[in-house]
């Protein structure tokens, strides 16, 4: 337990009403989860205002309330802490409540549009293979050394974040690698954490439903580097046109990586095959089972960060060659007749184009490429026609289907995707995603390539507010098996 006076010692507080020596048992911003002795944070969100739920929190036994404005008739026996920004205060107090756990290990964050999950996961796998204990906070999963926890957000709220990092530190973890989403940065979920380093991957069209303009999206990413401390490193991708912009105002030591320019860490793709790539990293040749130029950037970022963390370069290169692709990222499902299905999380225009360029480099003239993709509902609508244009540019036939429609009509989403396509363009609209995957398999010939893009590792489809079980990998295996049962020897195997 912590006393309010201890927790607010370094916090810019407007006023404290009640007993500052009140002991706090736990923290929450959800009035439904308040337990006696908790501190409740009244945080203003995009859809609701936590101040409206203060009475419920007090009724359930909150010992303290952190808010931006007090109720007209504040309850007696509750300590009221008035602050200018409840969200920021929650992050600061969460760090203090859990005794600043990020100071007890080396915390490395990565931000950017694409590549975050792969990079943090490869870093986690790398240091574990080198014998270190580590934590992971990613879109796919959270890990505390070897223990796995279901991921709910790319970057969780600051209370859960500090609680997990405290568990990592107590478990003896020396490193933690985490994705820092643009939402988390502007919502101050990572405030109060002390980073040993930060990595910038790239920035392309995404999340404009939230940030409204691309300039605001860039600003959100840049805030992460603006707040890195002196003594940390800021590793940036020079091949992205905003790579230098990201680190303009940082106090951290700036380092760079590139496949095209002079940089601190360099890489060249020597060969690319369906089973992997031969790379030259800092003058040393390396074979990897990962595919694509985008993965060359991911591996180079991993190598650079590992070196900046003080790990032995030779050992890092040795282990890099043993690492496996991340779940749902260019994940291959093969049929016995040679047909190859590639399941990938690509859900932005840039990610889709990167995957398709890689497939194009591997594709033989005789191979068809069938592309199954869609766009999520209640998300950035401006990328929909661009995704469709990219798909038809590379595909022999594109099949547009439902992704996570949420509260939108799947047909309306497909209308927006296909609105700008030229007459005569080869595409099919099939709203049912399972049927779309089966159709791609039925249209394929032995040895063809099928890309199923957008959901990757996800094992659900969101319709309305409900998550229904759905896994692209399961569906394509099932489609291969059905085709085999009908007389075609296309038995699925990974």
mmCIF file of N, CA and C in Angstrom, residues 310-367:
data_model
loop_
_atom_site.group_PDB
_atom_site.id
_atom_site.type_symbol
_atom_site.label_atom_id
_atom_site.label_comp_id
_atom_site.label_asym_id
_atom_site.label_seq_id
_atom_site.Cartn_x
_atom_site.Cartn_y
_atom_site.Cartn_z
ATOM 1 N N UNK A 310 24.512 -2.917 -25.662
ATOM 2 C CA UNK A 310 25.775 -3.451 -25.166
ATOM 3 C C UNK A 310 25.977 -4.934 -25.390
ATOM 4 N N UNK A 311 25.133 -5.567 -26.194
ATOM 5 C CA UNK A 311 25.285 -6.986 -26.459
ATOM 6 C C UNK A 311 26.379 -7.225 -27.497
ATOM 7 N N UNK A 312 26.998 -8.394 -27.429
ATOM 8 C CA UNK A 312 28.114 -8.728 -28.317
ATOM 9 C C UNK A 312 27.634 -8.866 -29.769
ATOM 10 N N UNK A 313 28.278 -8.136 -30.702
ATOM 11 C CA UNK A 313 27.817 -8.109 -32.096
ATOM 12 C C UNK A 313 27.861 -9.487 -32.738
ATOM 13 N N UNK A 314 28.915 -10.214 -32.501
ATOM 14 C CA UNK A 314 29.047 -11.534 -33.099
ATOM 15 C C UNK A 314 27.961 -12.479 -32.623
ATOM 16 N N UNK A 315 27.689 -12.452 -31.320
ATOM 17 C CA UNK A 315 26.631 -13.307 -30.769
ATOM 18 C C UNK A 315 25.251 -12.878 -31.273
ATOM 19 N N UNK A 316 25.056 -11.565 -31.410
ATOM 20 C CA UNK A 316 23.778 -11.061 -31.929
ATOM 21 C C UNK A 316 23.547 -11.570 -33.342
ATOM 22 N N UNK A 317 24.565 -11.489 -34.202
ATOM 23 C CA UNK A 317 24.428 -11.971 -35.580
ATOM 24 C C UNK A 317 24.171 -13.474 -35.620
ATOM 25 N N UNK A 318 24.834 -14.202 -34.746
ATOM 26 C CA UNK A 318 24.649 -15.658 -34.710
ATOM 27 C C UNK A 318 23.197 -16.003 -34.380
ATOM 28 N N UNK A 319 22.651 -15.341 -33.368
ATOM 29 C CA UNK A 319 21.289 -15.656 -32.937
ATOM 30 C C UNK A 319 20.261 -15.127 -33.936
ATOM 31 N N UNK A 320 20.538 -13.985 -34.573
ATOM 32 C CA UNK A 320 19.602 -13.447 -35.566
ATOM 33 C C UNK A 320 19.258 -14.477 -36.634
ATOM 34 N N UNK A 321 20.244 -15.263 -37.029
ATOM 35 C CA UNK A 321 20.027 -16.249 -38.097
ATOM 36 C C UNK A 321 19.126 -17.400 -37.661
ATOM 37 N N UNK A 322 18.884 -17.529 -36.357
ATOM 38 C CA UNK A 322 18.056 -18.640 -35.851
ATOM 39 C C UNK A 322 16.621 -18.217 -35.552
ATOM 40 N N UNK A 323 16.327 -16.914 -35.645
ATOM 41 C CA UNK A 323 15.011 -16.426 -35.249
ATOM 42 C C UNK A 323 13.949 -16.759 -36.290
ATOM 43 N N UNK A 324 12.715 -16.948 -35.806
ATOM 44 C CA UNK A 324 11.604 -17.348 -36.670
ATOM 45 C C UNK A 324 10.637 -16.192 -36.885
ATOM 46 N N UNK A 325 9.869 -16.236 -37.981
ATOM 47 C CA UNK A 325 8.870 -15.186 -38.223
ATOM 48 C C UNK A 325 7.851 -15.121 -37.084
ATOM 49 N N UNK A 326 7.289 -13.943 -36.907
ATOM 50 C CA UNK A 326 6.283 -13.720 -35.876
ATOM 51 C C UNK A 326 4.928 -14.225 -36.377
ATOM 52 N N UNK A 327 4.112 -14.726 -35.477
ATOM 53 C CA UNK A 327 2.793 -15.249 -35.828
ATOM 54 C C UNK A 327 1.990 -14.235 -36.638
ATOM 55 N N UNK A 328 1.470 -14.702 -37.787
ATOM 56 C CA UNK A 328 0.615 -13.855 -38.614
ATOM 57 C C UNK A 328 1.334 -12.810 -39.420
ATOM 58 N N UNK A 329 2.659 -12.871 -39.447
ATOM 59 C CA UNK A 329 3.454 -11.958 -40.270
ATOM 60 C C UNK A 329 4.147 -12.788 -41.347
ATOM 61 N N UNK A 330 3.671 -12.689 -42.577
ATOM 62 C CA UNK A 330 4.167 -13.468 -43.699
ATOM 63 C C UNK A 330 4.234 -14.953 -43.321
ATOM 64 N N UNK A 331 3.168 -15.416 -42.684
ATOM 65 C CA UNK A 331 3.088 -16.808 -42.254
ATOM 66 C C UNK A 331 2.594 -17.672 -43.416
ATOM 67 N N UNK A 332 3.310 -18.734 -43.702
ATOM 68 C CA UNK A 332 3.044 -19.536 -44.894
ATOM 69 C C UNK A 332 2.292 -20.817 -44.553
ATOM 70 N N UNK A 333 1.241 -21.090 -45.310
ATOM 71 C CA UNK A 333 0.515 -22.358 -45.252
ATOM 72 C C UNK A 333 0.619 -22.977 -46.641
ATOM 73 N N UNK A 334 1.206 -24.177 -46.716
ATOM 74 C CA UNK A 334 1.458 -24.816 -48.009
ATOM 75 C C UNK A 334 0.449 -25.939 -48.266
ATOM 76 N N UNK A 335 0.128 -26.117 -49.532
ATOM 77 C CA UNK A 335 -0.674 -27.261 -49.953
ATOM 78 C C UNK A 335 0.243 -28.272 -50.630
ATOM 79 N N UNK A 336 -0.165 -29.535 -50.612
ATOM 80 C CA UNK A 336 0.671 -30.595 -51.184
ATOM 81 C C UNK A 336 0.887 -30.409 -52.685
ATOM 82 N N UNK A 337 -0.021 -29.710 -53.363
ATOM 83 C CA UNK A 337 0.129 -29.508 -54.808
ATOM 84 C C UNK A 337 1.002 -28.308 -55.146
ATOM 85 N N UNK A 338 1.614 -27.697 -54.112
ATOM 86 C CA UNK A 338 2.532 -26.585 -54.359
ATOM 87 C C UNK A 338 1.914 -25.210 -54.196
ATOM 88 N N UNK A 339 0.594 -25.134 -54.015
ATOM 89 C CA UNK A 339 -0.036 -23.837 -53.770
ATOM 90 C C UNK A 339 0.431 -23.303 -52.415
ATOM 91 N N UNK A 340 0.747 -22.009 -52.389
ATOM 92 C CA UNK A 340 1.249 -21.390 -51.164
ATOM 93 C C UNK A 340 0.312 -20.257 -50.759
ATOM 94 N N UNK A 341 -0.224 -20.326 -49.543
ATOM 95 C CA UNK A 341 -1.021 -19.236 -48.981
ATOM 96 C C UNK A 341 -0.154 -18.485 -47.972
ATOM 97 N N UNK A 342 -0.184 -17.170 -48.065
ATOM 98 C CA UNK A 342 0.584 -16.314 -47.158
ATOM 99 C C UNK A 342 -0.415 -15.508 -46.330
ATOM 100 N N UNK A 343 -0.371 -15.683 -45.016
ATOM 101 C CA UNK A 343 -1.261 -14.956 -44.111
ATOM 102 C C UNK A 343 -0.457 -13.826 -43.481
ATOM 103 N N UNK A 344 -0.939 -12.600 -43.645
ATOM 104 C CA UNK A 344 -0.176 -11.463 -43.132
ATOM 105 C C UNK A 344 -1.119 -10.411 -42.538
ATOM 106 N N UNK A 345 -0.622 -9.716 -41.519
ATOM 107 C CA UNK A 345 -1.403 -8.720 -40.781
ATOM 108 C C UNK A 345 -1.567 -7.413 -41.567
ATOM 109 N N UNK A 346 -0.927 -7.288 -42.719
ATOM 110 C CA UNK A 346 -0.928 -6.039 -43.491
ATOM 111 C C UNK A 346 -2.325 -5.428 -43.547
ATOM 112 N N UNK A 347 -2.506 -4.293 -42.862
ATOM 113 C CA UNK A 347 -3.812 -3.642 -42.828
ATOM 114 C C UNK A 347 -3.701 -2.148 -43.117
ATOM 115 N N UNK A 348 -2.537 -1.727 -43.600
ATOM 116 C CA UNK A 348 -2.346 -0.356 -44.058
ATOM 117 C C UNK A 348 -1.866 -0.414 -45.505
ATOM 118 N N UNK A 349 -2.040 0.662 -46.260
ATOM 119 C CA UNK A 349 -1.577 0.646 -47.654
ATOM 120 C C UNK A 349 -0.097 0.300 -47.786
ATOM 121 N N UNK A 350 0.749 0.900 -46.955
ATOM 122 C CA UNK A 350 2.184 0.647 -47.053
ATOM 123 C C UNK A 350 2.529 -0.793 -46.721
ATOM 124 N N UNK A 351 1.922 -1.336 -45.674
ATOM 125 C CA UNK A 351 2.199 -2.723 -45.300
ATOM 126 C C UNK A 351 1.752 -3.680 -46.396
ATOM 127 N N UNK A 352 0.577 -3.421 -46.980
ATOM 128 C CA UNK A 352 0.085 -4.280 -48.057
ATOM 129 C C UNK A 352 1.020 -4.226 -49.263
ATOM 130 N N UNK A 353 1.463 -3.019 -49.608
ATOM 131 C CA UNK A 353 2.359 -2.902 -50.755
ATOM 132 C C UNK A 353 3.700 -3.577 -50.483
ATOM 133 N N UNK A 354 4.211 -3.458 -49.274
ATOM 134 C CA UNK A 354 5.483 -4.103 -48.934
ATOM 135 C C UNK A 354 5.396 -5.622 -49.092
ATOM 136 N N UNK A 355 4.295 -6.201 -48.597
ATOM 137 C CA UNK A 355 4.122 -7.647 -48.712
ATOM 138 C C UNK A 355 3.984 -8.057 -50.178
ATOM 139 N N UNK A 356 3.209 -7.297 -50.933
ATOM 140 C CA UNK A 356 2.993 -7.636 -52.341
ATOM 141 C C UNK A 356 4.267 -7.475 -53.162
ATOM 142 N N UNK A 357 5.084 -6.484 -52.845
ATOM 143 C CA UNK A 357 6.375 -6.332 -53.541
ATOM 144 C C UNK A 357 7.268 -7.537 -53.280
ATOM 145 N N UNK A 358 7.269 -7.994 -52.046
ATOM 146 C CA UNK A 358 8.078 -9.170 -51.703
ATOM 147 C C UNK A 358 7.593 -10.392 -52.480
ATOM 148 N N UNK A 359 6.276 -10.586 -52.514
ATOM 149 C CA UNK A 359 5.724 -11.723 -53.261
ATOM 150 C C UNK A 359 6.074 -11.596 -54.741
ATOM 151 N N UNK A 360 6.026 -10.380 -55.270
ATOM 152 C CA UNK A 360 6.338 -10.158 -56.690
ATOM 153 C C UNK A 360 7.778 -10.551 -57.009
ATOM 154 N N UNK A 361 8.691 -10.311 -56.065
ATOM 155 C CA UNK A 361 10.090 -10.687 -56.280
ATOM 156 C C UNK A 361 10.263 -12.203 -56.315
ATOM 157 N N UNK A 362 9.379 -12.931 -55.623
ATOM 158 C CA UNK A 362 9.485 -14.384 -55.549
ATOM 159 C C UNK A 362 8.637 -15.093 -56.609
ATOM 160 N N UNK A 363 7.679 -14.402 -57.136
ATOM 161 C CA UNK A 363 6.687 -14.998 -58.027
ATOM 162 C C UNK A 363 7.278 -15.342 -59.394
ATOM 163 N N UNK A 364 6.929 -16.534 -59.872
ATOM 164 C CA UNK A 364 7.331 -16.966 -61.213
ATOM 165 C C UNK A 364 6.282 -16.516 -62.229
ATOM 166 N N UNK A 365 6.678 -16.315 -63.515
ATOM 167 C CA UNK A 365 5.716 -15.849 -64.525
ATOM 168 C C UNK A 365 4.488 -16.737 -64.663
ATOM 169 N N UNK A 366 4.652 -18.030 -64.379
ATOM 170 C CA UNK A 366 3.530 -18.967 -64.543
ATOM 171 C C UNK A 366 2.567 -18.949 -63.360
ATOM 172 N N UNK A 367 2.944 -18.284 -62.249
ATOM 173 C CA UNK A 367 2.127 -18.319 -61.042
ATOM 174 C C UNK A 367 1.086 -17.201 -61.019
#
